[in-house]
Coordinates of C-alpha atoms and ligand atoms in Angstrom, one line a residue:
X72 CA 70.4 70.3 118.0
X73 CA 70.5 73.9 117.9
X74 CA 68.0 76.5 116.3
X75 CA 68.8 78.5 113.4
X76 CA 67.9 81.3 115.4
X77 CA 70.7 80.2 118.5
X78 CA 73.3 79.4 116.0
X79 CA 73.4 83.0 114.7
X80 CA 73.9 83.7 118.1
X81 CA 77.3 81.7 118.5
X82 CA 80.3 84.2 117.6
X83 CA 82.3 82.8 114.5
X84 CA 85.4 83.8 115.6
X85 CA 86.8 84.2 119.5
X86 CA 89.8 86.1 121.0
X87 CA 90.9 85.6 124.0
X88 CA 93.8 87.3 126.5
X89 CA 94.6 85.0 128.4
X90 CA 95.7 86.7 131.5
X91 CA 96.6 85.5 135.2
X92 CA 98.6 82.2 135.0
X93 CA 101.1 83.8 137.4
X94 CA 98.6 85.0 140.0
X95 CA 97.5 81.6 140.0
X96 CA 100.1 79.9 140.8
X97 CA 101.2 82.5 143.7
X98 CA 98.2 82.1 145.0
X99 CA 99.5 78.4 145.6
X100 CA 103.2 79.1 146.6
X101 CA 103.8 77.6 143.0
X102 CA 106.5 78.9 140.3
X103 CA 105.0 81.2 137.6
X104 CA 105.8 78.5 135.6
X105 CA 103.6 75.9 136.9
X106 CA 100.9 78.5 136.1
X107 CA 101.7 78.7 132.6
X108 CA 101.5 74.9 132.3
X109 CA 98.1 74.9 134.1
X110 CA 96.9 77.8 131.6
X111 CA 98.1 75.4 128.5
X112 CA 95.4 73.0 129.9
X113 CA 93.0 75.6 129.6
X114 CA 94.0 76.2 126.1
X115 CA 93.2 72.2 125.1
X116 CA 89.8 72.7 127.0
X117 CA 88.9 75.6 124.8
X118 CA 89.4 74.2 121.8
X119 CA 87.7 71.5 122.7
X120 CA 84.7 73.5 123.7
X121 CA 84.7 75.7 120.6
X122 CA 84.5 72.5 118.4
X123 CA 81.7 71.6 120.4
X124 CA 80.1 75.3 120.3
X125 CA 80.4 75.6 116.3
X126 CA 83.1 78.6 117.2
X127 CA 85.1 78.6 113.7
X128 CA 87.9 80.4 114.8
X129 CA 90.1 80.9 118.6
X130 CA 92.7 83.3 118.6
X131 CA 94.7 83.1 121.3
X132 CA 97.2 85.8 122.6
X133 CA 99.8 83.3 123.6
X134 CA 103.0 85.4 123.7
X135 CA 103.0 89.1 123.0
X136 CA 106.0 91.3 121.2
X137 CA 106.3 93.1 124.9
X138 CA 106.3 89.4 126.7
X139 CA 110.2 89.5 125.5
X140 CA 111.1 91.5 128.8
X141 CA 110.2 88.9 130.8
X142 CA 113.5 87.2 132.6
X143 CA 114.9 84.8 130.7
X144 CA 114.2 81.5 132.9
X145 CA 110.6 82.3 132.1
X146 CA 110.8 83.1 128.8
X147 CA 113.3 79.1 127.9
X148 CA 109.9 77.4 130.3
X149 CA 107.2 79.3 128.0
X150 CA 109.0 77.9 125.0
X151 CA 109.8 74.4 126.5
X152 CA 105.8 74.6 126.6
X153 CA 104.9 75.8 123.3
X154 CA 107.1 72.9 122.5
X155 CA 106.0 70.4 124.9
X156 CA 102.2 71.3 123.7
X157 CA 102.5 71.2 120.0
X158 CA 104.0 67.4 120.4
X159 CA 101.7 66.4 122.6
X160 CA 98.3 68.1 121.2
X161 CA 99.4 67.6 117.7
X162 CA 97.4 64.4 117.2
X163 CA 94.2 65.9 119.0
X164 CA 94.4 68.9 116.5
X165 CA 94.2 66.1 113.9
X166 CA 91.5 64.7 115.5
X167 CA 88.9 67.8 115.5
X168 CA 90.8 68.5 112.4
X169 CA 91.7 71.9 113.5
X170 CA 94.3 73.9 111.3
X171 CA 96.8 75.4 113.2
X172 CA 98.0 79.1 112.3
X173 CA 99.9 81.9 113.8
X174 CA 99.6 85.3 113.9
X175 CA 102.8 87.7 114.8
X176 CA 106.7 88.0 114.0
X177 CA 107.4 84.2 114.5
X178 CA 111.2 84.8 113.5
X179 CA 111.9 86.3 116.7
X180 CA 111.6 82.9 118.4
X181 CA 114.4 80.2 118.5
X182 CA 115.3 78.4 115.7
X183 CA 114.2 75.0 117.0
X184 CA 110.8 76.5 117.9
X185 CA 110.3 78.0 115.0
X186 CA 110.7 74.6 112.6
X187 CA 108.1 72.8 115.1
X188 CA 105.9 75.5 114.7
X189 CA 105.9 75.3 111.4
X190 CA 105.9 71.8 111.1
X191 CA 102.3 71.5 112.5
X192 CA 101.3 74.6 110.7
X193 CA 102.3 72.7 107.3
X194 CA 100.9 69.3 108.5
X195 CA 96.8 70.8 109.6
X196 CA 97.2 73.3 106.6
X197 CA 94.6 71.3 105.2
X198 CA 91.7 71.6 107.5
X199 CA 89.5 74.4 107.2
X200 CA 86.1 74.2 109.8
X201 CA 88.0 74.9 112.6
X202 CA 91.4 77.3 113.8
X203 CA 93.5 77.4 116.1
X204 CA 95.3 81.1 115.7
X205 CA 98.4 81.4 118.4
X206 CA 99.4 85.4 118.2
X207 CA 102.9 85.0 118.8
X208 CA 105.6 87.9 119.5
X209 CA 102.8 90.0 118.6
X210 CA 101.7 93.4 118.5
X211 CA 98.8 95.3 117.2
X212 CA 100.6 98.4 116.2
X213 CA 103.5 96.0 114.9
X214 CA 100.6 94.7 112.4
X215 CA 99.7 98.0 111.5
X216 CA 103.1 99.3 110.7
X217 CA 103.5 96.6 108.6
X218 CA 100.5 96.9 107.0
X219 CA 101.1 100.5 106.3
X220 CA 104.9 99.3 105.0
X221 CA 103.7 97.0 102.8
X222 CA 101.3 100.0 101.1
X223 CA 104.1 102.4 100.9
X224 CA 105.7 99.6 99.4
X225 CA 103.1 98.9 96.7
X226 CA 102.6 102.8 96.0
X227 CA 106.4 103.5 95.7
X228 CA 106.9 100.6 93.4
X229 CA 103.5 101.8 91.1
X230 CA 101.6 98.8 91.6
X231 CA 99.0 100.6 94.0
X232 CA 97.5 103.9 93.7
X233 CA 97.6 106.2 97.1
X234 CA 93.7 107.4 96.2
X235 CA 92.6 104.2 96.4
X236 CA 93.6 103.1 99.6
X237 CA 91.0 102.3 101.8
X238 CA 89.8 100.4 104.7
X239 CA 89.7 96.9 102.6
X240 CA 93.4 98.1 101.5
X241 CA 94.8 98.1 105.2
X242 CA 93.0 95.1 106.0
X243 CA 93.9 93.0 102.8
X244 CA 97.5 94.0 104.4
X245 CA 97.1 92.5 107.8
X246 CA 99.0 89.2 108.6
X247 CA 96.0 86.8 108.3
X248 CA 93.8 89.0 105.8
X249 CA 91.6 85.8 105.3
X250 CA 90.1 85.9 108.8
X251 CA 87.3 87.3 109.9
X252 CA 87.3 90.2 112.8
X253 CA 86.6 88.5 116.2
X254 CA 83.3 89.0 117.4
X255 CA 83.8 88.4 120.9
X256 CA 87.0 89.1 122.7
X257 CA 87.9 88.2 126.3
X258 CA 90.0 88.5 129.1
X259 CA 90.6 86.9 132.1
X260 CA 92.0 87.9 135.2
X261 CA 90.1 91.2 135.4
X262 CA 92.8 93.2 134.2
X263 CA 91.1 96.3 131.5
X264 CA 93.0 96.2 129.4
X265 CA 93.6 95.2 125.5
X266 CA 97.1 95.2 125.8
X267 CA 97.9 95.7 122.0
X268 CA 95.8 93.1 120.8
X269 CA 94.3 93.1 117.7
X270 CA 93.9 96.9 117.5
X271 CA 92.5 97.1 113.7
X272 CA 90.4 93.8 114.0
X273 CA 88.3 94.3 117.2
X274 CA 86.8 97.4 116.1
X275 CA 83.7 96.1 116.7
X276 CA 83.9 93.2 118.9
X277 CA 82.0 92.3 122.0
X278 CA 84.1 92.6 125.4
X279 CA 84.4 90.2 128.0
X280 CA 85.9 90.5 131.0
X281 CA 85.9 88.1 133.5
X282 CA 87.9 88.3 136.6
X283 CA 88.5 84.3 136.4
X284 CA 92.4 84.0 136.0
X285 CA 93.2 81.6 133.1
X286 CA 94.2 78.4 134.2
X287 CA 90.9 78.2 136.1
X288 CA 89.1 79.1 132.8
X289 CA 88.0 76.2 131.5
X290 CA 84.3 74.4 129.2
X291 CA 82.0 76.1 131.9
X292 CA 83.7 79.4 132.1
X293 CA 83.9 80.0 128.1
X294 CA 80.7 78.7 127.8
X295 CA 79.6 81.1 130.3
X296 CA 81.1 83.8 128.1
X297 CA 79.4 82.8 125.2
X298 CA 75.9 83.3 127.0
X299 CA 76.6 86.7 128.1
X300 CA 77.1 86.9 124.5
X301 CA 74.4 85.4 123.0
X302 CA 72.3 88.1 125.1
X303 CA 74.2 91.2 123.4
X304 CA 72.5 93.2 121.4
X305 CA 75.3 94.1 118.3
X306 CA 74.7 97.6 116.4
X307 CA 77.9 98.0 114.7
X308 CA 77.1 102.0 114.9
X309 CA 73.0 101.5 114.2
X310 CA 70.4 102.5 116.8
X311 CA 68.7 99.7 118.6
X312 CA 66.1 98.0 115.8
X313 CA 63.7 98.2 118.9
X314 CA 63.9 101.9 118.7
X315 CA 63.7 102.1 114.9
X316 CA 60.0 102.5 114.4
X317 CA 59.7 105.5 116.8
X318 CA 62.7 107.0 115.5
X319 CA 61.7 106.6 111.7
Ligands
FPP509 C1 99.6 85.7 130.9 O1 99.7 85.4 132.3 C2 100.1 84.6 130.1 C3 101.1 84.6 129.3 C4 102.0 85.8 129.0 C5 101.5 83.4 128.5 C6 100.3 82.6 128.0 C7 100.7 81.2 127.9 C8 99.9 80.2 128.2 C9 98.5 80.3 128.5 C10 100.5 78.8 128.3 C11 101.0 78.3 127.0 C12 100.2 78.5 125.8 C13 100.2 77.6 124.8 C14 99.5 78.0 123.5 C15 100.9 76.3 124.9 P1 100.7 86.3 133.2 O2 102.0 85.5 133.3 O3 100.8 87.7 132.7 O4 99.9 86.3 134.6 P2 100.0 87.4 135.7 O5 99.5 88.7 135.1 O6 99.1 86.8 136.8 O7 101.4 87.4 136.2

């Protein structure tokens, strides 16, 4: 059982690149591929882990709007995957009761892929202590844009008033306005970098970097990150409350 005190320190929300499945499998004269499949098994062990760690939500940057450039053999595998894993892990998700959402443009994948994907979106809609957010074709500055659209939108058609749009208004106008900013975000691989990631939402959010590549980051590895965690000191802009007496 946990103390109060340590469960404050346990970020509520997690986002994670997940970075390095083709190093890995170079490393072992294996096709990118068979590193992508090892970095799904890192995905499931996550999950897992955050259940176990009272993390409420795991964003996961699973295929980004730039990923598209990728040759197309790799591209067909990464979808037979996202396939392959929402069969198989669908009955574990019901299990932990985990709600499965996505984040990002998910027209721009095949038709087939698309209908599974929503298929388990519709059948965990129901759950609500844990999520499981895949970003998928996405890009930060793609949120924002559409974001801003939808304001311009809303002011053009009267409904909104320019003078009153603030920060709430952008971020009402984000794709999953219901979540809350990540607290901690990571990447493996060592790479430093946020890659377009959640530009508006990790404003404020712890970095780790570890150079671990992905499909090696597995229970002890996140739970390593979430130590180095528990140790920062977060200030969102204050000075350190160590510092506040002298300073006052
Ligand atoms: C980055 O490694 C990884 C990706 C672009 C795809 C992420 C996909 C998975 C982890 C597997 C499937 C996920 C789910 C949710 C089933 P990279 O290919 O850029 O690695 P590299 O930089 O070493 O080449």
């Amino acid at each position: 059982m946990k103390t109060k005190e340590e469960n404050a320190r346990v970020p509520r929300h997690v986002a994670i690149i997940m970075d390095g499945n083709g190093r890995w499998a170079r490393q072992r004269g294996r096709s990118r591929l068979k590193g992508h499949e090892a970095g799904a098994e890192s995905v499931r062990a996550v999950v897992k882990a955050c259940k176990g760690e009272g993390v409420e939500y795991l964003t996961l940057y699973a295929f980004s709007v730039e990923n598209w450039v990728r040759p197309k053999s790799e591209i067909d595998g990464l979808m037979r995957l996202l396939m392959r894993f929402l069969k198989n892990y669908e009955k574990e998700l019901h299990q932990r009761e985990i709600r499965l959402r996505i984040q990002g443009q998910l027209e721009d994948f095949p038709v087939n892929v698309q209908k599974e994907v929503r298929r388990v979106v519709d059948a965990t809609r129901e759950y609500g202590a844990g999520q499981l957010i895949l970003a998928l074709s996405y890009g930060g500055r793609r949120e924002l844009a559409h974001a801003a659209r939808t304001i311009a939108r809303e002011a053009a058609a009267g409904s909104l008033d320019p003078e009153t749009v603030d920060e709430a208004a952008v971020a009402a106008r984000l794709y999953l306005p219901d979540v809350p900013d990540p607290d901690l975000l990571i990447r493996t691989s060592g790479e430093m970098r946020v890659s377009n990631f959640l530009l508006w939402q990790i404003s404020y959010a712890e970095l780790y970097v570890t150079p671990v590549l992905w499909p090696d980051f597995r229970e002890k590895e996140f739970k390593k990150a979430l130590r180095e965690y528990a140790k920062r000191e977060r200030r969102f802009g204050d000075i350190a409350p160590k510092h506040r007496h002298s300073a006052e």
